Coordinates of C-alpha atoms in Angstrom, one line a residue:
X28 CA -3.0 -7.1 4.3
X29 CA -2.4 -5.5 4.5
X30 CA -0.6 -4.8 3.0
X31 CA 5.6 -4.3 3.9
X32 CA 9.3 -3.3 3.3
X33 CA 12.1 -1.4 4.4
X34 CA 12.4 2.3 3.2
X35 CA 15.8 4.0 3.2
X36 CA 14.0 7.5 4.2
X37 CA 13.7 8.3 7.6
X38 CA 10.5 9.3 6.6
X39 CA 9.2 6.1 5.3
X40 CA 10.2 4.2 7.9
X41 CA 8.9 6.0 10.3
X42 CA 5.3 5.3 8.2
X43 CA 5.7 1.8 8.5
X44 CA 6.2 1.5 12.0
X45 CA 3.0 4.3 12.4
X46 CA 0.6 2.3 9.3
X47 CA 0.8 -0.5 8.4
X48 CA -1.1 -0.3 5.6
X49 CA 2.2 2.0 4.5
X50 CA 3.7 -0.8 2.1
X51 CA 2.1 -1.7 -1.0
X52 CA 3.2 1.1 -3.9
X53 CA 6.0 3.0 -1.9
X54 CA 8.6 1.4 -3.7
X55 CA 6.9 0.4 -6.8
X56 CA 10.1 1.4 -8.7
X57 CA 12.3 -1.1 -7.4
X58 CA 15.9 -1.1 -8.6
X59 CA 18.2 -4.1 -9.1
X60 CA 21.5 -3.0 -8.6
X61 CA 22.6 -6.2 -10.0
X62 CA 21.3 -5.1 -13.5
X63 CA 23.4 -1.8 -13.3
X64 CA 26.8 -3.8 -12.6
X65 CA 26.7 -5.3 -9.3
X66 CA 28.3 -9.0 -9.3
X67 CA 28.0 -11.5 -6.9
X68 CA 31.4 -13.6 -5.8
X69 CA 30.0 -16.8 -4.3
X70 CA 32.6 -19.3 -3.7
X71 CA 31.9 -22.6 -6.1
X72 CA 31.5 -24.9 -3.0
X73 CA 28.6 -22.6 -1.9
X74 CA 27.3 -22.6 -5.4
X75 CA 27.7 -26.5 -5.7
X76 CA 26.0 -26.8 -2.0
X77 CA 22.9 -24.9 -2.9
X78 CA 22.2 -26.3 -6.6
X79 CA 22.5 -29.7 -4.5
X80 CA 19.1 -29.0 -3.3
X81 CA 17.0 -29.1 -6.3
X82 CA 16.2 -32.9 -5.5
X83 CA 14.7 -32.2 -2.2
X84 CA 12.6 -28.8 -3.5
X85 CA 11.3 -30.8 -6.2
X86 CA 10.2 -33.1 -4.1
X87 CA 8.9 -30.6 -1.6
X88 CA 7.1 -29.1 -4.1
X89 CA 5.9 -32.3 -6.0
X90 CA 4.1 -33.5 -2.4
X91 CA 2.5 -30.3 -1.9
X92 CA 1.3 -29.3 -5.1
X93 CA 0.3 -32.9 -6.7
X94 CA 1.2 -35.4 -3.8
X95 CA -1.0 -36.0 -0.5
X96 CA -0.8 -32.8 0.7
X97 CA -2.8 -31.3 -2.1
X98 CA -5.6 -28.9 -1.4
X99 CA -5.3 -29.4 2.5
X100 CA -3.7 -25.8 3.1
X101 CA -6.9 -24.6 1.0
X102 CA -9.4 -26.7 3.3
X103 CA -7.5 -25.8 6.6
X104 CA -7.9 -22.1 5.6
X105 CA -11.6 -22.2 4.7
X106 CA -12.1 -24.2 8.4
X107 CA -10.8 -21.5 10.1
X108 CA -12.4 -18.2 8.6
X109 CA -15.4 -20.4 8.2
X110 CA -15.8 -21.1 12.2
X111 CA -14.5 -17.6 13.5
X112 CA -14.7 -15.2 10.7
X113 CA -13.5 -11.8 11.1
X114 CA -10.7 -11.6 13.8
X115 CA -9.8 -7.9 14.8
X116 CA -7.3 -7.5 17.6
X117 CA -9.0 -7.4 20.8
X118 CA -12.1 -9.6 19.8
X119 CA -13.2 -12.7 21.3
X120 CA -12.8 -14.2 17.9
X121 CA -9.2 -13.4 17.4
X122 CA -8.8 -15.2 20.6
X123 CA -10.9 -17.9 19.8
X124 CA -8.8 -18.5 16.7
X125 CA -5.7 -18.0 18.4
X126 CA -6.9 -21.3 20.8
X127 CA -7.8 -23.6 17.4
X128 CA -4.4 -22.6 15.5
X129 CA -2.6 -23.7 18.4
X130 CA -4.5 -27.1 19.4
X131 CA -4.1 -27.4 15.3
X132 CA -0.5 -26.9 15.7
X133 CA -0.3 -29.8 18.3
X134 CA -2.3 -32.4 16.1
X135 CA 0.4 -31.9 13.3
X136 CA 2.9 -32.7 16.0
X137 CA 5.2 -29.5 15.3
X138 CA 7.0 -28.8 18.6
X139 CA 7.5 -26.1 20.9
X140 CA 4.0 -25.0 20.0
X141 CA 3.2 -21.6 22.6
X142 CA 1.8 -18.5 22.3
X143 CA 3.5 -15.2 23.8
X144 CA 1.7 -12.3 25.1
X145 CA 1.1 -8.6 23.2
X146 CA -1.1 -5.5 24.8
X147 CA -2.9 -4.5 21.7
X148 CA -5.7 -2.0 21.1
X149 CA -8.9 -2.4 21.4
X150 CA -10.9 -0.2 19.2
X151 CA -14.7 -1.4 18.5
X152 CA -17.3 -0.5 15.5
X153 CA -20.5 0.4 16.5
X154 CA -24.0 1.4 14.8
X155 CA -22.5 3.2 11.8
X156 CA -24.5 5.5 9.2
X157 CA -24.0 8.0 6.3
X158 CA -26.8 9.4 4.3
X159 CA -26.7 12.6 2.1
X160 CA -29.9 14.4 3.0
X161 CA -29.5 17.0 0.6
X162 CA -30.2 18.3 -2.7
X163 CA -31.4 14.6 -2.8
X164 CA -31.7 11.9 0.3
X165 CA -29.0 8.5 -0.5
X166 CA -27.5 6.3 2.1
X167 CA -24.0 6.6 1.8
X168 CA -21.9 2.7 2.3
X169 CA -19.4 3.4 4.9
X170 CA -17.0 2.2 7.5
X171 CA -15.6 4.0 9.7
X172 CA -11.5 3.4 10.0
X173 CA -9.8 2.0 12.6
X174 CA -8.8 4.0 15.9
X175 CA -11.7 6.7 15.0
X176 CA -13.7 8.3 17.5
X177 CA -17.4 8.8 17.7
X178 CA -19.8 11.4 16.8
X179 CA -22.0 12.9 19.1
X180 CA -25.2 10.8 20.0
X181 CA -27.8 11.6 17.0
X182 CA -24.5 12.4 14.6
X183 CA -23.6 15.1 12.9
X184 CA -25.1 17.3 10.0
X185 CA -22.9 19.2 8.1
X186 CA -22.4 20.8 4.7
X187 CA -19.9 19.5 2.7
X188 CA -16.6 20.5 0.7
X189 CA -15.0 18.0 -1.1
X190 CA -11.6 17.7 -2.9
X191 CA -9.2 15.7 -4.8
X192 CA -5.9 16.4 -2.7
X193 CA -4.2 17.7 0.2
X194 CA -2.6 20.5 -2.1
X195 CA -6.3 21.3 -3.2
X196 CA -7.4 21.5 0.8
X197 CA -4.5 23.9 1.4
X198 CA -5.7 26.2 -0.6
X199 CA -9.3 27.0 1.6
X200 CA -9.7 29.6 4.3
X201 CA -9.9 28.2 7.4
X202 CA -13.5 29.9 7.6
X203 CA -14.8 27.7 5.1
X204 CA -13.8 24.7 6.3
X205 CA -15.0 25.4 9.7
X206 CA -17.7 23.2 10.6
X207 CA -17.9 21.3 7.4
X208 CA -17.5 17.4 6.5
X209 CA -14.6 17.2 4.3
X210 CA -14.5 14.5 1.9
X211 CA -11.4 13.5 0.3
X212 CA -11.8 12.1 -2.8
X213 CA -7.7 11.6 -4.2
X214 CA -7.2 9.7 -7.5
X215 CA -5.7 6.0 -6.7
X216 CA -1.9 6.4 -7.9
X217 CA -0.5 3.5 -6.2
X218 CA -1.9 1.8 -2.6
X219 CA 1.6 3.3 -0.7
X220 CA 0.9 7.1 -2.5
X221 CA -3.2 7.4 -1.7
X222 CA -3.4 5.3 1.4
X223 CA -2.0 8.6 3.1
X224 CA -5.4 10.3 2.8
X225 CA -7.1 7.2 4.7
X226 CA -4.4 7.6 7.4
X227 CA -3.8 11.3 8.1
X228 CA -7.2 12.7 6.4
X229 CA -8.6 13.4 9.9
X230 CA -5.6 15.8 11.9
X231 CA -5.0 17.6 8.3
X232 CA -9.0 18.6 8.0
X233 CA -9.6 18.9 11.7
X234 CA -6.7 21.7 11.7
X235 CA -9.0 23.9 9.7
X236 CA -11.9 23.3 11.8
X237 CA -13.6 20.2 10.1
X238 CA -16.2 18.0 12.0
X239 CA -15.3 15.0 10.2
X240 CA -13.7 13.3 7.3
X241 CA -14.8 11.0 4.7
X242 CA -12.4 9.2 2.3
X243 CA -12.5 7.6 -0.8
X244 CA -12.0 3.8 -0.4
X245 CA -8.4 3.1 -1.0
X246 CA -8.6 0.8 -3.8
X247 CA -8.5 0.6 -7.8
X248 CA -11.6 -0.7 -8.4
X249 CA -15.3 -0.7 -6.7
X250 CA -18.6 -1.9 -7.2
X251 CA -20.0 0.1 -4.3
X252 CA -18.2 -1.7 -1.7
X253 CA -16.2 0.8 1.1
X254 CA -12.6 -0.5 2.5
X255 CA -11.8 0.5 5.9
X256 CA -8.6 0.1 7.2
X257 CA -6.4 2.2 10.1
X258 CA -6.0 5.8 10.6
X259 CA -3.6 7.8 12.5
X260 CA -5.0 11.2 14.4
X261 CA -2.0 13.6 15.0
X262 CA -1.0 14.4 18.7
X263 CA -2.3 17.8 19.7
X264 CA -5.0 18.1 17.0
X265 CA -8.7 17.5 18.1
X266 CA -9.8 13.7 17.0
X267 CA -12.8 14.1 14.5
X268 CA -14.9 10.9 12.9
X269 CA -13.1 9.2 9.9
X270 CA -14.4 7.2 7.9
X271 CA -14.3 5.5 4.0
X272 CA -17.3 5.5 1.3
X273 CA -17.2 3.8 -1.7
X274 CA -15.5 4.8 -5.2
X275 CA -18.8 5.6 -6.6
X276 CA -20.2 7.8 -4.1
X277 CA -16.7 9.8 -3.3
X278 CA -16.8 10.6 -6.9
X279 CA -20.3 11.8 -7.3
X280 CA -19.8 14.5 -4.5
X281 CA -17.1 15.9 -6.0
X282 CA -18.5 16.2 -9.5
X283 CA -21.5 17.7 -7.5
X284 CA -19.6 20.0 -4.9
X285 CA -17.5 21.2 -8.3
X286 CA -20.5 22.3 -9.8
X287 CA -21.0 24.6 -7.2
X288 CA -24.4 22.1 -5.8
X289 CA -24.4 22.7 -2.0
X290 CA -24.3 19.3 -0.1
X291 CA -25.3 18.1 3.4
X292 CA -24.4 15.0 5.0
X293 CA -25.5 13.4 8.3
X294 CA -23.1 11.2 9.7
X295 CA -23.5 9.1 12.7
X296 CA -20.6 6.6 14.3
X297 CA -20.3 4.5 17.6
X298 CA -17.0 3.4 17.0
X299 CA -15.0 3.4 20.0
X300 CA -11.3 3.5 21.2
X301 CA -11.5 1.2 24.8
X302 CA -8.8 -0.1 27.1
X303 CA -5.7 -1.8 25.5
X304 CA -6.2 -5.8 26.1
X305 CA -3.8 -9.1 25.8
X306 CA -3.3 -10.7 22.7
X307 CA -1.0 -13.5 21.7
X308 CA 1.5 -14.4 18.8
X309 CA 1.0 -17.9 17.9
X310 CA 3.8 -20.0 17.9
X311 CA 5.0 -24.0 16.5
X312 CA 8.4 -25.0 15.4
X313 CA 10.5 -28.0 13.9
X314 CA 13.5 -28.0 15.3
X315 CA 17.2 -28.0 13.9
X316 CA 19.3 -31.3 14.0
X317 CA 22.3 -29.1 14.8
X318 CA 20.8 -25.4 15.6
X319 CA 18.0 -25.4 18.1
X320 CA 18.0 -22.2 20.1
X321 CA 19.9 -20.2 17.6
X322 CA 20.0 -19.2 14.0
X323 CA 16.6 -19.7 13.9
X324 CA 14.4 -19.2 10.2
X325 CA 11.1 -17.5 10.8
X326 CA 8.3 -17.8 8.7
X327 CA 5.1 -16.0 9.0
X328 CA 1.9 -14.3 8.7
X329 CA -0.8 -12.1 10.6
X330 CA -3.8 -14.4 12.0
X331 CA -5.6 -10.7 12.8
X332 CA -8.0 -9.0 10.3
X333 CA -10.5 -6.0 9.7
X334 CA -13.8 -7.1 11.1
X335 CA -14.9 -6.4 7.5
X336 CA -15.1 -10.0 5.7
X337 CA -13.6 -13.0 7.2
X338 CA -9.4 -12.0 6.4
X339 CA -9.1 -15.1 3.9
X340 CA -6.6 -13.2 1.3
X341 CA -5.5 -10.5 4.2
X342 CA -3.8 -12.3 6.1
X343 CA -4.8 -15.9 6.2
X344 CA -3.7 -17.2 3.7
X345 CA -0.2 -15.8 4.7
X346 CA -0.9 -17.4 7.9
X347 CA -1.5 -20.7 7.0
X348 CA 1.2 -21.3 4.7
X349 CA 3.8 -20.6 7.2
X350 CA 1.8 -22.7 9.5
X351 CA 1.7 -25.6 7.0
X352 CA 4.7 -24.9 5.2
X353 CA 6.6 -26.3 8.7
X354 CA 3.8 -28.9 9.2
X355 CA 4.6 -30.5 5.7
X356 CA 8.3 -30.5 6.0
X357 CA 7.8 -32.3 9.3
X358 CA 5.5 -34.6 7.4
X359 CA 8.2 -35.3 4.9
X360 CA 10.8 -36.1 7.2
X361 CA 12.6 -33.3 5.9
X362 CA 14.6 -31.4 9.2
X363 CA 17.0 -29.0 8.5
X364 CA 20.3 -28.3 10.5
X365 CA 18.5 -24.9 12.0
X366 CA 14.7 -24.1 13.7
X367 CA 12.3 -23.6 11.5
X368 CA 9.8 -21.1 13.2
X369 CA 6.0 -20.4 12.1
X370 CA 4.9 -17.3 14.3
X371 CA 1.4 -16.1 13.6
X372 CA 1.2 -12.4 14.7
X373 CA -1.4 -10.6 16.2
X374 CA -2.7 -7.2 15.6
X375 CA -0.9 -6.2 13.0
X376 CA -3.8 -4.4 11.7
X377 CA -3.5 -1.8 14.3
X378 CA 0.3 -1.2 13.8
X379 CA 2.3 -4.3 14.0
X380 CA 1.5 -4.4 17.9
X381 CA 2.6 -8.6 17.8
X382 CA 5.7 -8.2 16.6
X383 CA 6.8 -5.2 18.6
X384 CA 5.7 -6.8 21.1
X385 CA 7.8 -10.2 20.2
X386 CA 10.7 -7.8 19.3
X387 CA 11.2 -6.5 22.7
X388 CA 10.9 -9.9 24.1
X389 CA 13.4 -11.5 22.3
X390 CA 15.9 -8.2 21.6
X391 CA 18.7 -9.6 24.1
X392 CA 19.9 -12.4 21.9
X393 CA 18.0 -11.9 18.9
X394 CA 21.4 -11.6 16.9
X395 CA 22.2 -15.4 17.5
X396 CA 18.4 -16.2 17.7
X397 CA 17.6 -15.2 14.1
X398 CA 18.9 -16.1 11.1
X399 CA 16.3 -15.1 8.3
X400 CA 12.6 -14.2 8.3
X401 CA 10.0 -14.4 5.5
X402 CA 6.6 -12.9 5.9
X403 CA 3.3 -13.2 3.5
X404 CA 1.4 -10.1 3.7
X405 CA 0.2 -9.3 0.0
X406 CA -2.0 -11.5 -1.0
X407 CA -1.4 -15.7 -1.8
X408 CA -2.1 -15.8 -5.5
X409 CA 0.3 -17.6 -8.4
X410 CA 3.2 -17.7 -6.9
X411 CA 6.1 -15.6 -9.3
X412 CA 9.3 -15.6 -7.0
X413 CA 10.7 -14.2 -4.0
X414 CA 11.5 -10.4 -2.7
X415 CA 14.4 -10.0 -0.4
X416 CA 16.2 -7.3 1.5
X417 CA 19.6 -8.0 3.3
X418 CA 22.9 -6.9 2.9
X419 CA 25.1 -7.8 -0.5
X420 CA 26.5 -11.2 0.7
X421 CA 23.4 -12.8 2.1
X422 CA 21.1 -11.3 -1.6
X423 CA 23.7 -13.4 -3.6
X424 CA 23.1 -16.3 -1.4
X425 CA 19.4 -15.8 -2.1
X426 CA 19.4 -15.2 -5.7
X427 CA 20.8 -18.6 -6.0
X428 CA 18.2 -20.2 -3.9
X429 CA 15.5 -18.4 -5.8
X430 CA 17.1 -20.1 -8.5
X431 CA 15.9 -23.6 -7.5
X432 CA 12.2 -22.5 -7.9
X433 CA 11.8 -23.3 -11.2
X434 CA 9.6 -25.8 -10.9
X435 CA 7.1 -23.7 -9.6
X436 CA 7.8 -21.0 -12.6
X437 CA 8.5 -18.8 -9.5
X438 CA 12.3 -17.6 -9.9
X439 CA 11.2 -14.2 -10.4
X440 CA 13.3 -11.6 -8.2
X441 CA 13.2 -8.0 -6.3
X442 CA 14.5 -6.1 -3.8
X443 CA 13.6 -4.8 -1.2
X444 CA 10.7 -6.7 0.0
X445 CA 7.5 -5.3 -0.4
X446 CA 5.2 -7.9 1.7
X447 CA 6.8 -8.2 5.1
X448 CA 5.3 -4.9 7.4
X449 CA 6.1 -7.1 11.1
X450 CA 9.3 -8.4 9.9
X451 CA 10.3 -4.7 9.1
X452 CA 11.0 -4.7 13.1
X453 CA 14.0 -6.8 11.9
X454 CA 15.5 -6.3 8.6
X455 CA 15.2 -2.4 9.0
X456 CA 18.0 -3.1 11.1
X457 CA 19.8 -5.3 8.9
X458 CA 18.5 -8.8 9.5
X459 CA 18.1 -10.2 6.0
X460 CA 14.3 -11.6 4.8
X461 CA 11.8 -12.0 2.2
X462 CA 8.2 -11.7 1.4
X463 CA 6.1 -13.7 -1.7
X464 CA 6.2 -12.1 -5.5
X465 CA 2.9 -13.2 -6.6
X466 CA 0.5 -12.3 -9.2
X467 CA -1.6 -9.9 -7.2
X468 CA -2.9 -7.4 -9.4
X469 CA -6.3 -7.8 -7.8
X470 CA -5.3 -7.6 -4.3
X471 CA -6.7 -3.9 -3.4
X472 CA -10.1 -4.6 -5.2
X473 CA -10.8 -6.7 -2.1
X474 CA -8.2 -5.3 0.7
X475 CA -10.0 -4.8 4.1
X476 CA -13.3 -4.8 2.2
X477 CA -16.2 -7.4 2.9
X478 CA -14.8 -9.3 -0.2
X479 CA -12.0 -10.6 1.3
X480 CA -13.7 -14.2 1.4
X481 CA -12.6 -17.5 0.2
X482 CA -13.9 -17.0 -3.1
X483 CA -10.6 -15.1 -4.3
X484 CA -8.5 -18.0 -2.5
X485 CA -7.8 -20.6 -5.0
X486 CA -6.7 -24.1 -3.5
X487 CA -3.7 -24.8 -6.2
X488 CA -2.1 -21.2 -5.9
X489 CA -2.1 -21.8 -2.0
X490 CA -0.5 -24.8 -2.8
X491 CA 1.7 -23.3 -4.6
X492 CA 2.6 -20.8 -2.4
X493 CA 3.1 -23.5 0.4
X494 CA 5.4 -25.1 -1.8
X495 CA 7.8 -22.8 -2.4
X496 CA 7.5 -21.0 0.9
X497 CA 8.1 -24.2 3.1
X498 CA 11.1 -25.2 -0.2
X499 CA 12.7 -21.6 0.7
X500 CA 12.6 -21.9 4.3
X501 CA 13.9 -25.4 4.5
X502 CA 17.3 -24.7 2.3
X503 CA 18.1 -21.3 3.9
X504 CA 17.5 -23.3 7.2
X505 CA 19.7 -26.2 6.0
X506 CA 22.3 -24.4 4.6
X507 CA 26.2 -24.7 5.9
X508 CA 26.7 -21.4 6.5
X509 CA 24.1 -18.2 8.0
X510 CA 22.9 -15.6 6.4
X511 CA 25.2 -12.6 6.4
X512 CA 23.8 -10.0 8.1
X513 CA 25.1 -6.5 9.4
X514 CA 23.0 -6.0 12.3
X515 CA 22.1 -2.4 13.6
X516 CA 21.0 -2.2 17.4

């Protein structure tokens, strides 16, 4: 998931491109300027054109949601995480799925369907341990977090200090955290606030001489399960094991270290960082009647995951309704006057390696290549609307179209986006696009956790997302006019 937006502080941005996981909570304060004044000045023809659609999105939505195409975007989804489970960038599964997606892709007839080439990383979990061996022996649950390095063979055993935040770590002597395992143990305050202890845990203890880290599990709710997800060592600062143990456990060491109780914990990792390899973005299209090359819409997901679970809620089920949101419309007859794009990126896990990589690739015409992107990265629950982030013009435009989702009781609407981390290579720099609004509450109890299964996937809210992602997609891609944008090179 990961979980996605564009931050107006060089800071933030600069977090999104580094973690991805950098999205969820950031901006949980989102303002609409339209509320405080704003107006929008669309011309009545526009207006006219886009409430003309209504007929064709309820029928889009009436065929997906109650019609034959019912349950399939449910079925397809359980087919794939059911045959290659967990796909991590670099594995032979990711591949694997890669190869099915794309003969998939050819049985529904979309066209153009390719993949394009991205050097990812290739970082690998091996034989992983934690066990507190005194006052008291318990196994610790763990994972260790993506890009750590390895202990030494036979692991480490250290004492411990534990605290609750960075502020609280300042404060020790370098001398007593020499040598130690630090464990970090940071009330949750929002996934975009706490997730920065999962990601920069490691340099900041490893500056005072720490051995390793261990992190509470970046979520709001446990039953003893640990979350892994990426971390980011600091150049020039020694790499030391990282690594996430559950709510419960975090916790109990630092009640335990605050009582004064002295701790010792031997930890033992395999993980290892090996040579970058060759992924692919996935790639199937229905084309324009009028717009084939150009002004194209994107729509998408990541087909990549944590090799925790089998990536059913992060991110397949993003994936597969941009893959079936384009194989339904072509099923319908329904073909807009501009491309319609599903691109399935890879390794976006690891730092949105995929669509840097199909960034670069494209970057010498991308301004009359792309006219609007929408990504699903948070989750594929009851649909409640649609996020967007673009300049003025092209939000009014969208409003409207938002507006045509009633059906769905999804016309909710917020800006900026907050779901779309790979499109963020694009509407950073002023390329207009959306992610989905839906009711996600639950989303970090099982984020990059091994409960990330089908069981929180329910086959009418997929439809439901389906419905109104390929309804979205098809009138911004039908549309008389572009989407404004104000493009920054």
């Amino acid at each position: 998931m990961e979980a996605c937006r564009s931050f107006v502080l060089r800071f933030a941005f600069f977090a999104l491109l580094v973690v991805p996981e950098v999205r969820a909570g950031v901006l949980d304060n989102r303002i609409d300027q339209f509320q405080l004044g704003e107006s929008c000045n669309l011309s009545d023809n526009l207006l006219q054109e886009i409430k003309g659609y209504q007929s064709i999105v309820n029928k889009i939505i009436s065929r997906i949601v109650d019609g034959e195409f019912a349950g399939q975007t449910w079925e397809s989804l359980a087919e794939l995480v059911d045959t290659f489970g967990a796909r991590l960038a670099g594995s032979e599964q990711l591949e694997k799925a890669i190869d099915y997606v794309v003969e998939q892709m050819q049985h529904d007839q979309l066209e153009n369907v390719h993949t394009e080439n991205a050097t990812v990383p290739h970082w690998v979990r091996g034989y992983e341990s934690a066990q507190l061996v005194t006052p008291f022996k318990r196994n610790l649950p763990m994972l260790g977090l993506g890009t750590s390095v390895g202990t030494p063979r036979g692991g480490i055993i250290a004492d411990v200090i534990a605290v609750e935040s960075f502020q609280e770590f300042e404060k020790l002597a370098a001398e007593q955290v020499k040598g130690k395992i630090v464990v970090f143990v940071p009330k949750w305050e929002s996934y975009g606030k706490t997730v920065m202890y999962r990601s920069k845990g490691a340099s900041v203890a490893s500056k005072k001489g720490a051995v390793a880290t261990l992190i509470r599990s970046v979520t709001p709710f446990s039953i003893g399960s640990p979350h892994t997800g990426g971390q980011d060592y600091e150049d020039g600062v020694k790499k030391i094991p990282s690594a996430c143990i559950t709510v419960e456990d975090a916790e109990m060491i630092l009640r335990k270290y605050r009582r004064g109780e002295q701790m010792t914990i031997h930890l033992e990792m395999e993980d290892r960082n090996l040579e970058p390899v060759v992924s692919r973005n996935t790639i199937g299209e229905l084309l324009g009647t009028t717009y084939t090359n150009s002004s194209v819409v994107v729509v998408s997901g990541h087909l990549d995951s944590w090799d925790v679970g089998v990536g059913a809620m992060d991110d397949g089920g993003g994936a597969l309704i941009s893959w079936k949101a384009v194989t339904f419309l072509k099923a319908m007859g329904l073909r807009a006057k501009r491309t319609i794009r599903a691109i399935l990126w890879t390794a976006e896990e690891e730092g949105y390696w995929g669509a840097r990589a199909y960034k670069e690739a494209h970057k010498q015409n991308e301004k009359k290549e792309f006219n609007f992107f929408f990504e699903s990265d948070m989750g594929t629950f009851e649909p409640k609307g649609l996020d967007f982030v673009g300049n003025k013009d092209a939000e009014c435009i969208f409003r409207e179209i938002v507006k045509l989702m009633s059906p769905l009781n999804a016309t909710d609407f917020a800006t900026p986006t907050d779901g779309g981390p790979d499109i963020t290579n694009w509407t950073t720099r002023g390329f207009p696009g959306s992610s989905l609004l839906n009711k996600n509450e639950k989303y970090f109890w099982f984020h990059h956790s091994s409960g990330d299964s089908m069981a929180v996937e329910d086959p009418k809210n997929l439809d439901k997302c389906v419905a109104l992602w390929a309804a979205a997609a098809y009138v911004v891609a039908d549309l008389s006019i572009s989407m404004p944008k104000d493009v920054v090179d």
